[in-house]
Amino acid sequence: MTVCFTTDRMLHFGDCDISGTAYYPAYLNILNGVVEEFWAHIGWPWHEIIWNERWGTPTVHLSCDFSKPSFFGDKLTFRLSILKVGKSSVRLHHTIHCGDEHRWSVEQVLAASWLDKHTSMPWPDAVKAKLESLMAPPEPADRRAVGAPT
């Protein structure tokens, strides 16, 4: 899976419960910040598209798997990959690590949405082209394993 965006976040005191363990609602808030940073990185910062163009990218599906706990003071590395770009949606995969240790992963679907109408919209052409350019190239249809029957 091709990773198209990576960033680090420290796990702060306010992100944890009384035992110093990451609190999952804080995880989701951190994830939202990572997604916002991704959009700025590719050229569409939320403050510009929301205020000037009046569209946004709300989450319409979110699935999380937590492998190991994280703790106050951990530096988490977020890796974002684009799995699929649709007419008005994009499916993202996130993996979150602390050093070499996998902590949690996420599948997320964002939808392009008109903020004033509260309806979906097709991606602007330039946005769709940029998202598609960041996806892993598809496997060639004629690619076979060595020694595979012909």
Tab-separated table of N, CA and C in Angstrom:
chain	number	residue	atom	x	y	z
A	1	MET	N	0.846	-1.164	0.000
A	1	MET	CA	0.000	0.000	0.000
A	1	MET	C	0.896	1.233	0.000
A	2	THR	N	0.669	2.121	-0.925
A	2	THR	CA	1.469	3.331	-1.034
A	2	THR	C	1.033	4.351	0.007
A	3	VAL	N	1.982	4.800	0.823
A	3	VAL	CA	1.712	5.850	1.806
A	3	VAL	C	1.968	7.183	1.117
A	4	CYS	N	0.973	8.080	1.160
A	4	CYS	CA	1.153	9.361	0.485
A	4	CYS	C	1.327	10.519	1.452
A	5	PHE	N	1.135	10.284	2.757
A	5	PHE	CA	1.306	11.357	3.731
A	5	PHE	C	1.667	10.749	5.076
A	6	THR	N	2.675	11.314	5.710
A	6	THR	CA	3.123	10.864	7.030
A	6	THR	C	3.345	12.078	7.914
A	7	THR	N	2.923	11.968	9.166
A	7	THR	CA	3.147	13.033	10.140
A	7	THR	C	3.203	12.428	11.529
A	8	ASP	N	3.828	13.137	12.447
A	8	ASP	CA	3.957	12.675	13.825
A	8	ASP	C	3.116	13.541	14.754
A	9	ARG	N	2.641	12.911	15.825
A	9	ARG	CA	1.902	13.611	16.883
A	9	ARG	C	2.361	13.068	18.233
A	10	MET	N	2.577	13.972	19.169
A	10	MET	CA	2.857	13.573	20.549
A	10	MET	C	1.531	13.320	21.252
A	11	LEU	N	1.518	12.321	22.105
A	11	LEU	CA	0.339	12.049	22.905
A	11	LEU	C	0.462	12.876	24.188
A	12	HIS	N	-0.397	13.879	24.300
A	12	HIS	CA	-0.338	14.830	25.406
A	12	HIS	C	-1.172	14.364	26.596
A	13	PHE	N	-0.951	15.005	27.727
A	13	PHE	CA	-1.653	14.696	28.967
A	13	PHE	C	-3.172	14.693	28.770
A	14	GLY	N	-3.700	15.695	28.063
A	14	GLY	CA	-5.139	15.803	27.841
A	14	GLY	C	-5.707	14.750	26.908
A	15	ASP	N	-4.840	13.990	26.234
A	15	ASP	CA	-5.279	12.928	25.334
A	15	ASP	C	-5.450	11.596	26.053
A	16	CYS	N	-5.189	11.583	27.354
A	16	CYS	CA	-5.115	10.319	28.095
A	16	CYS	C	-6.100	10.297	29.260
A	17	ASP	N	-6.404	9.074	29.694
A	17	ASP	CA	-7.235	8.914	30.883
A	17	ASP	C	-6.352	9.025	32.129
A	18	ILE	N	-6.923	8.792	33.283
A	18	ILE	CA	-6.215	8.972	34.550
A	18	ILE	C	-4.995	8.064	34.691
A	19	SER	N	-4.975	6.924	33.956
A	19	SER	CA	-3.833	6.003	34.035
A	19	SER	C	-2.711	6.379	33.073
A	20	GLY	N	-2.934	7.424	32.252
A	20	GLY	CA	-1.926	7.817	31.266
A	20	GLY	C	-2.073	7.095	29.943
A	21	THR	N	-3.163	6.348	29.768
A	21	THR	CA	-3.431	5.598	28.540
A	21	THR	C	-4.244	6.467	27.585
A	22	ALA	N	-3.920	6.388	26.292
A	22	ALA	CA	-4.651	7.165	25.289
A	22	ALA	C	-6.140	6.882	25.383
A	23	TYR	N	-6.916	7.942	25.315
A	23	TYR	CA	-8.364	7.890	25.402
A	23	TYR	C	-8.900	7.954	23.974
A	24	TYR	N	-9.713	6.964	23.567
A	24	TYR	CA	-10.057	6.849	22.151
A	24	TYR	C	-10.755	8.082	21.566
A	25	PRO	N	-11.604	8.825	22.295
A	25	PRO	CA	-12.140	10.050	21.669
A	25	PRO	C	-11.033	11.054	21.320
A	26	ALA	N	-9.986	11.105	22.145
A	26	ALA	CA	-8.858	11.983	21.829
A	26	ALA	C	-8.133	11.476	20.583
A	27	TYR	N	-8.012	10.144	20.455
A	27	TYR	CA	-7.417	9.573	19.241
A	27	TYR	C	-8.143	10.087	17.996
A	28	LEU	N	-9.472	10.092	18.038
A	28	LEU	CA	-10.240	10.520	16.870
A	28	LEU	C	-10.046	12.007	16.592
A	29	ASN	N	-9.910	12.793	17.646
A	29	ASN	CA	-9.630	14.207	17.458
A	29	ASN	C	-8.252	14.411	16.826
A	30	ILE	N	-7.267	13.648	17.279
A	30	ILE	CA	-5.929	13.713	16.692
A	30	ILE	C	-5.987	13.291	15.226
A	31	LEU	N	-6.706	12.202	14.936
A	31	LEU	CA	-6.851	11.731	13.557
A	31	LEU	C	-7.453	12.819	12.672
A	32	ASN	N	-8.470	13.512	13.172
A	32	ASN	CA	-9.088	14.590	12.405
A	32	ASN	C	-8.058	15.687	12.096
A	33	GLY	N	-7.194	15.996	13.051
A	33	GLY	CA	-6.132	16.971	12.809
A	33	GLY	C	-5.156	16.512	11.743
A	34	VAL	N	-4.857	15.222	11.731
A	34	VAL	CA	-3.971	14.659	10.704
A	34	VAL	C	-4.622	14.791	9.322
A	35	VAL	N	-5.914	14.480	9.230
A	35	VAL	CA	-6.625	14.598	7.949
A	35	VAL	C	-6.649	16.060	7.492
A	36	GLU	N	-6.877	16.972	8.414
A	36	GLU	CA	-6.851	18.399	8.065
A	36	GLU	C	-5.473	18.804	7.542
A	37	GLU	N	-4.419	18.314	8.189
A	37	GLU	CA	-3.054	18.607	7.739
A	37	GLU	C	-2.792	18.014	6.355
A	38	PHE	N	-3.308	16.809	6.093
A	38	PHE	CA	-3.170	16.186	4.767
A	38	PHE	C	-3.767	17.086	3.679
A	39	TRP	N	-4.994	17.593	3.906
A	39	TRP	CA	-5.638	18.446	2.896
A	39	TRP	C	-4.832	19.711	2.644
A	40	ALA	N	-4.251	20.300	3.689
A	40	ALA	CA	-3.389	21.476	3.493
A	40	ALA	C	-2.147	21.079	2.696
A	41	HIS	N	-1.594	19.909	3.014
A	41	HIS	CA	-0.391	19.416	2.334
A	41	HIS	C	-0.619	19.255	0.823
A	42	ILE	N	-1.813	18.819	0.426
A	42	ILE	CA	-2.058	18.609	-1.007
A	42	ILE	C	-2.613	19.858	-1.696
A	43	GLY	N	-2.776	20.946	-0.952
A	43	GLY	CA	-3.133	22.212	-1.589
A	43	GLY	C	-4.548	22.718	-1.372
A	44	TRP	N	-5.314	22.030	-0.542
A	44	TRP	CA	-6.685	22.474	-0.261
A	44	TRP	C	-6.896	22.572	1.249
A	45	PRO	N	-6.303	23.609	1.879
A	45	PRO	CA	-6.499	23.752	3.325
A	45	PRO	C	-7.971	23.983	3.649
A	46	TRP	N	-8.414	23.349	4.728
A	46	TRP	CA	-9.832	23.424	5.081
A	46	TRP	C	-10.304	24.853	5.278
A	47	HIS	N	-9.477	25.702	5.881
A	47	HIS	CA	-9.950	27.067	6.119
A	47	HIS	C	-10.254	27.798	4.808
A	48	GLU	N	-9.597	27.428	3.724
A	48	GLU	CA	-9.873	28.066	2.428
A	48	GLU	C	-11.100	27.448	1.749
A	49	ILE	N	-11.171	26.116	1.712
A	49	ILE	CA	-12.318	25.510	1.017
A	49	ILE	C	-13.613	25.730	1.786
A	50	ILE	N	-13.526	25.757	3.107
A	50	ILE	CA	-14.739	25.966	3.907
A	50	ILE	C	-15.218	27.408	3.800
A	51	TRP	N	-14.333	28.370	4.030
A	51	TRP	CA	-14.767	29.776	4.047
A	51	TRP	C	-14.937	30.364	2.652
A	52	ASN	N	-14.036	30.034	1.724
A	52	ASN	CA	-14.070	30.665	0.398
A	52	ASN	C	-14.890	29.905	-0.633
A	53	GLU	N	-14.777	28.585	-0.640
A	53	GLU	CA	-15.444	27.792	-1.678
A	53	GLU	C	-16.721	27.120	-1.186
A	54	ARG	N	-16.917	27.073	0.120
A	54	ARG	CA	-18.135	26.555	0.759
A	54	ARG	C	-18.371	25.064	0.542
A	55	TRP	N	-17.268	24.288	0.528
A	55	TRP	CA	-17.410	22.843	0.522
A	55	TRP	C	-16.463	22.264	1.573
A	56	GLY	N	-16.755	21.030	1.961
A	56	GLY	CA	-15.939	20.372	2.967
A	56	GLY	C	-15.844	18.889	2.716
A	57	THR	N	-15.236	18.182	3.660
A	57	THR	CA	-14.975	16.745	3.501
A	57	THR	C	-15.378	15.989	4.766
A	58	PRO	N	-16.658	15.954	5.095
A	58	PRO	CA	-17.054	15.249	6.315
A	58	PRO	C	-16.795	13.739	6.214
A	59	THR	N	-16.547	13.148	7.363
A	59	THR	CA	-16.395	11.700	7.455
A	59	THR	C	-17.776	11.062	7.400
A	60	VAL	N	-17.950	10.095	6.494
A	60	VAL	CA	-19.229	9.388	6.385
A	60	VAL	C	-19.109	7.930	6.824
A	61	HIS	N	-17.884	7.455	7.004
A	61	HIS	CA	-17.660	6.100	7.529
A	61	HIS	C	-16.317	6.090	8.239
A	62	LEU	N	-16.262	5.376	9.366
A	62	LEU	CA	-15.036	5.282	10.137
A	62	LEU	C	-15.004	3.926	10.832
A	63	SER	N	-13.912	3.201	10.646
A	63	SER	CA	-13.733	1.902	11.283
A	63	SER	C	-12.328	1.864	11.885
A	64	CYS	N	-12.235	1.610	13.179
A	64	CYS	CA	-10.953	1.621	13.880
A	64	CYS	C	-10.654	0.259	14.496
A	65	ASP	N	-9.392	-0.123	14.451
A	65	ASP	CA	-8.908	-1.325	15.129
A	65	ASP	C	-7.730	-0.916	16.002
A	66	PHE	N	-7.856	-1.173	17.301
A	66	PHE	CA	-6.823	-0.814	18.261
A	66	PHE	C	-6.032	-2.067	18.626
A	67	SER	N	-4.714	-2.043	18.359
A	67	SER	CA	-3.867	-3.211	18.581
A	67	SER	C	-3.206	-3.209	19.947
A	68	LYS	N	-2.631	-2.078	20.312
A	68	LYS	CA	-1.923	-1.944	21.582
A	68	LYS	C	-2.171	-0.542	22.116
A	69	PRO	N	-2.151	-0.379	23.420
A	69	PRO	CA	-2.387	0.952	23.976
A	69	PRO	C	-1.201	1.892	23.737
A	70	SER	N	-1.511	3.158	23.707
A	70	SER	CA	-0.495	4.206	23.668
A	70	SER	C	-0.589	4.978	24.971
A	71	PHE	N	0.510	5.681	25.301
A	71	PHE	CA	0.598	6.316	26.612
A	71	PHE	C	1.090	7.754	26.497
A	72	PHE	N	0.724	8.531	27.502
A	72	PHE	CA	1.169	9.911	27.626
A	72	PHE	C	2.667	9.995	27.337
A	73	GLY	N	3.031	10.879	26.396
A	73	GLY	CA	4.436	11.059	26.028
A	73	GLY	C	4.872	10.285	24.799
A	74	ASP	N	4.070	9.329	24.328
A	74	ASP	CA	4.430	8.579	23.117
A	74	ASP	C	4.388	9.497	21.897
A	75	LYS	N	5.330	9.288	20.985
A	75	LYS	CA	5.286	9.966	19.685
A	75	LYS	C	4.685	8.985	18.693
A	76	LEU	N	3.540	9.343	18.147
A	76	LEU	CA	2.827	8.478	17.206
A	76	LEU	C	3.067	8.955	15.780
A	77	THR	N	3.332	8.010	14.896
A	77	THR	CA	3.507	8.307	13.480
A	77	THR	C	2.261	7.854	12.736
A	78	PHE	N	1.636	8.779	12.042
A	78	PHE	CA	0.424	8.528	11.260
A	78	PHE	C	0.819	8.420	9.799
A	79	ARG	N	0.400	7.331	9.154
A	79	ARG	CA	0.654	7.118	7.725
A	79	ARG	C	-0.698	7.001	7.028
A	80	LEU	N	-0.928	7.867	6.066
A	80	LEU	CA	-2.207	7.929	5.347
A	80	LEU	C	-2.002	7.428	3.927
A	81	SER	N	-2.882	6.542	3.493
A	81	SER	CA	-2.881	6.021	2.126
A	81	SER	C	-4.268	6.207	1.537
A	82	ILE	N	-4.318	6.451	0.242
A	82	ILE	CA	-5.597	6.566	-0.455
A	82	ILE	C	-5.895	5.230	-1.109
A	83	LEU	N	-7.037	4.635	-0.752
A	83	LEU	CA	-7.421	3.340	-1.301
A	83	LEU	C	-8.280	3.476	-2.550
A	84	LYS	N	-9.186	4.459	-2.553
A	84	LYS	CA	-10.114	4.590	-3.678
A	84	LYS	C	-10.623	6.023	-3.742
A	85	VAL	N	-10.739	6.521	-4.956
A	85	VAL	CA	-11.330	7.834	-5.193
A	85	VAL	C	-12.577	7.622	-6.030
A	86	GLY	N	-13.706	8.055	-5.490
A	86	GLY	CA	-14.973	7.958	-6.203
A	86	GLY	C	-15.377	9.298	-6.771
A	87	LYS	N	-16.600	9.372	-7.282
A	87	LYS	CA	-17.119	10.615	-7.852
A	87	LYS	C	-17.175	11.728	-6.805
A	88	SER	N	-17.571	11.359	-5.585
A	88	SER	CA	-17.683	12.363	-4.530
A	88	SER	C	-17.157	11.866	-3.185
A	89	SER	N	-16.381	10.811	-3.199
A	89	SER	CA	-15.838	10.282	-1.944
A	89	SER	C	-14.399	9.817	-2.137
A	90	VAL	N	-13.729	9.647	-1.018
A	90	VAL	CA	-12.376	9.091	-1.023
A	90	VAL	C	-12.270	8.167	0.188
A	91	ARG	N	-11.694	6.975	-0.048
A	91	ARG	CA	-11.503	6.005	1.033
A	91	ARG	C	-10.036	6.040	1.433
A	92	LEU	N	-9.801	6.304	2.715
A	92	LEU	CA	-8.454	6.419	3.253
A	92	LEU	C	-8.151	5.258	4.180
A	93	HIS	N	-6.880	4.911	4.256
A	93	HIS	CA	-6.403	3.936	5.232
A	93	HIS	C	-5.305	4.617	6.029
A	94	HIS	N	-5.420	4.542	7.350
A	94	HIS	CA	-4.417	5.114	8.241
A	94	HIS	C	-3.792	3.994	9.056
A	95	THR	N	-2.481	4.025	9.209
A	95	THR	CA	-1.816	3.162	10.180
A	95	THR	C	-1.074	4.074	11.141
A	96	ILE	N	-1.140	3.718	12.414
A	96	ILE	CA	-0.535	4.541	13.445
A	96	ILE	C	0.439	3.666	14.220
A	97	HIS	N	1.680	4.146	14.318
A	97	HIS	CA	2.753	3.412	14.977
A	97	HIS	C	3.405	4.283	16.044
A	98	CYS	N	4.033	3.625	16.991
A	98	CYS	CA	4.941	4.274	17.930
A	98	CYS	C	6.267	3.565	17.729
A	99	GLY	N	7.203	4.247	17.092
A	99	GLY	CA	8.435	3.571	16.679
A	99	GLY	C	8.067	2.511	15.659
A	100	ASP	N	8.508	1.281	15.880
A	100	ASP	CA	8.189	0.165	14.977
A	100	ASP	C	6.936	-0.591	15.386
A	101	GLU	N	6.300	-0.183	16.478
A	101	GLU	CA	5.168	-0.926	17.016
A	101	GLU	C	3.840	-0.373	16.501
A	102	HIS	N	3.058	-1.239	15.874
A	102	HIS	CA	1.732	-0.846	15.383
A	102	HIS	C	0.803	-0.651	16.574
A	103	ARG	N	0.082	0.487	16.583
A	103	ARG	CA	-0.827	0.785	17.690
A	103	ARG	C	-2.293	0.695	17.281
A	104	TRP	N	-2.646	1.281	16.120
A	104	TRP	CA	-4.030	1.206	15.669
A	104	TRP	C	-4.087	1.514	14.189
A	105	SER	N	-5.231	1.178	13.587
A	105	SER	CA	-5.424	1.450	12.164
A	105	SER	C	-6.872	1.876	11.949
A	106	VAL	N	-7.069	2.561	10.843
A	106	VAL	CA	-8.367	3.169	10.554
A	106	VAL	C	-8.661	3.063	9.070
A	107	GLU	N	-9.909	2.761	8.734
A	107	GLU	CA	-10.428	2.982	7.380
A	107	GLU	C	-11.465	4.077	7.508
A	108	GLN	N	-11.374	5.055	6.633
A	108	GLN	CA	-12.212	6.246	6.716
A	108	GLN	C	-12.676	6.622	5.323
A	109	VAL	N	-13.932	7.002	5.208
A	109	VAL	CA	-14.457	7.517	3.950
A	109	VAL	C	-14.880	8.966	4.187
A	110	LEU	N	-14.370	9.842	3.336
A	110	LEU	CA	-14.742	11.252	3.340
A	110	LEU	C	-15.590	11.513	2.114
A	111	ALA	N	-16.556	12.408	2.239
A	111	ALA	CA	-17.402	12.775	1.102
A	111	ALA	C	-17.264	14.261	0.830
A	112	ALA	N	-17.147	14.614	-0.425
A	112	ALA	CA	-17.179	16.031	-0.798
A	112	ALA	C	-18.609	16.521	-0.608
A	113	SER	N	-18.753	17.653	0.066
A	113	SER	CA	-20.090	18.107	0.429
A	113	SER	C	-20.212	19.620	0.345
A	114	TRP	N	-21.316	20.071	-0.250
A	114	TRP	CA	-21.650	21.501	-0.238
A	114	TRP	C	-22.093	21.853	1.167
A	115	LEU	N	-21.457	22.825	1.769
A	115	LEU	CA	-21.754	23.159	3.159
A	115	LEU	C	-23.090	23.876	3.329
A	116	ASP	N	-23.501	24.653	2.350
A	116	ASP	CA	-24.757	25.391	2.479
A	116	ASP	C	-25.974	24.529	2.157
A	117	LYS	N	-25.802	23.557	1.273
A	117	LYS	CA	-26.917	22.681	0.885
A	117	LYS	C	-26.955	21.388	1.688
A	118	HIS	N	-25.833	21.044	2.326
A	118	HIS	CA	-25.696	19.783	3.068
A	118	HIS	C	-25.968	18.577	2.164
A	119	THR	N	-25.409	18.650	0.961
A	119	THR	CA	-25.541	17.563	-0.008
A	119	THR	C	-24.158	17.220	-0.553
A	120	SER	N	-24.042	15.990	-1.053
A	120	SER	CA	-22.766	15.608	-1.661
A	120	SER	C	-22.580	16.355	-2.970
A	121	MET	N	-21.364	16.406	-3.409
A	121	MET	CA	-21.004	17.083	-4.652
A	121	MET	C	-19.879	16.293	-5.305
A	122	PRO	N	-19.735	16.396	-6.612
A	122	PRO	CA	-18.574	15.747	-7.234
A	122	PRO	C	-17.301	16.504	-6.846
A	123	TRP	N	-16.199	15.764	-6.758
A	123	TRP	CA	-14.922	16.427	-6.499
A	123	TRP	C	-14.652	17.452	-7.582
A	124	PRO	N	-14.126	18.612	-7.244
A	124	PRO	CA	-13.602	19.486	-8.299
A	124	PRO	C	-12.536	18.724	-9.082
A	125	ASP	N	-12.468	18.957	-10.383
A	125	ASP	CA	-11.560	18.189	-11.249
A	125	ASP	C	-10.122	18.160	-10.724
A	126	ALA	N	-9.603	19.311	-10.295
A	126	ALA	CA	-8.209	19.371	-9.831
A	126	ALA	C	-8.023	18.557	-8.543
A	127	VAL	N	-9.010	18.562	-7.674
A	127	VAL	CA	-8.926	17.799	-6.424
A	127	VAL	C	-8.934	16.304	-6.740
A	128	LYS	N	-9.861	15.894	-7.599
A	128	LYS	CA	-9.943	14.471	-7.958
A	128	LYS	C	-8.645	13.999	-8.609
A	129	ALA	N	-8.090	14.804	-9.505
A	129	ALA	CA	-6.835	14.435	-10.174
A	129	ALA	C	-5.700	14.303	-9.157
A	130	LYS	N	-5.641	15.211	-8.200
A	130	LYS	CA	-4.585	15.145	-7.186
A	130	LYS	C	-4.745	13.899	-6.321
A	131	LEU	N	-5.967	13.616	-5.866
A	131	LEU	CA	-6.204	12.426	-5.050
A	131	LEU	C	-5.832	11.157	-5.815
A	132	GLU	N	-6.255	11.076	-7.068
A	132	GLU	CA	-5.943	9.888	-7.886
A	132	GLU	C	-4.442	9.748	-8.107
A	133	SER	N	-3.733	10.865	-8.228
A	133	SER	CA	-2.279	10.801	-8.456
A	133	SER	C	-1.534	10.253	-7.238
A	134	LEU	N	-2.168	10.306	-6.075
A	134	LEU	CA	-1.529	9.847	-4.842
A	134	LEU	C	-1.835	8.390	-4.507
A	135	MET	N	-2.701	7.761	-5.296
A	135	MET	CA	-3.025	6.342	-5.086
A	135	MET	C	-1.906	5.467	-5.628
A	136	ALA	N	-1.830	4.255	-5.091
A	136	ALA	CA	-0.879	3.287	-5.631
A	136	ALA	C	-1.290	2.931	-7.049
A	137	PRO	N	-0.328	2.741	-7.956
A	137	PRO	CA	-0.703	2.331	-9.309
A	137	PRO	C	-1.345	0.944	-9.276
A	138	PRO	N	-2.354	0.717	-10.103
A	138	PRO	CA	-2.998	-0.609	-10.124
A	138	PRO	C	-2.053	-1.665	-10.674
A	139	GLU	N	-2.237	-2.892	-10.204
A	139	GLU	CA	-1.464	-4.026	-10.715
A	139	GLU	C	-1.864	-4.276	-12.170
A	140	PRO	N	-0.898	-4.518	-13.051
A	140	PRO	CA	-1.256	-4.850	-14.436
A	140	PRO	C	-2.100	-6.125	-14.479
A	141	ALA	N	-3.109	-6.141	-15.340
A	141	ALA	CA	-4.031	-7.278	-15.434
A	141	ALA	C	-3.329	-8.542	-15.905
A	142	ASP	N	-2.286	-8.393	-16.722
A	142	ASP	CA	-1.615	-9.573	-17.276
A	142	ASP	C	-0.442	-10.041	-16.412
A	143	ARG	N	-0.258	-9.462	-15.235
A	143	ARG	CA	0.848	-9.856	-14.375
A	143	ARG	C	0.515	-11.183	-13.699
A	144	ARG	N	1.401	-12.180	-13.881
A	144	ARG	CA	1.212	-13.493	-13.286
A	144	ARG	C	2.428	-13.848	-12.457
A	145	ALA	N	2.219	-14.691	-11.482
A	145	ALA	CA	3.341	-15.183	-10.681
A	145	ALA	C	4.242	-16.046	-11.552
A	146	VAL	N	5.521	-16.051	-11.220
A	146	VAL	CA	6.478	-16.881	-11.966
A	146	VAL	C	6.040	-18.330	-11.862
A	147	GLY	N	6.017	-19.016	-12.970
A	147	GLY	CA	5.622	-20.416	-12.998
A	147	GLY	C	4.113	-20.622	-13.009
A	148	ALA	N	3.360	-19.526	-13.081
A	148	ALA	CA	1.899	-19.674	-13.129
A	148	ALA	C	1.497	-20.245	-14.475
A	149	PRO	N	0.439	-21.048	-14.498
A	149	PRO	CA	0.009	-21.624	-15.770
A	149	PRO	C	-0.403	-20.522	-16.744
A	150	THR	N	-0.179	-20.746	-18.011
A	150	THR	CA	-0.563	-19.767	-19.033
A	150	THR	C	-1.858	-20.136	-19.698
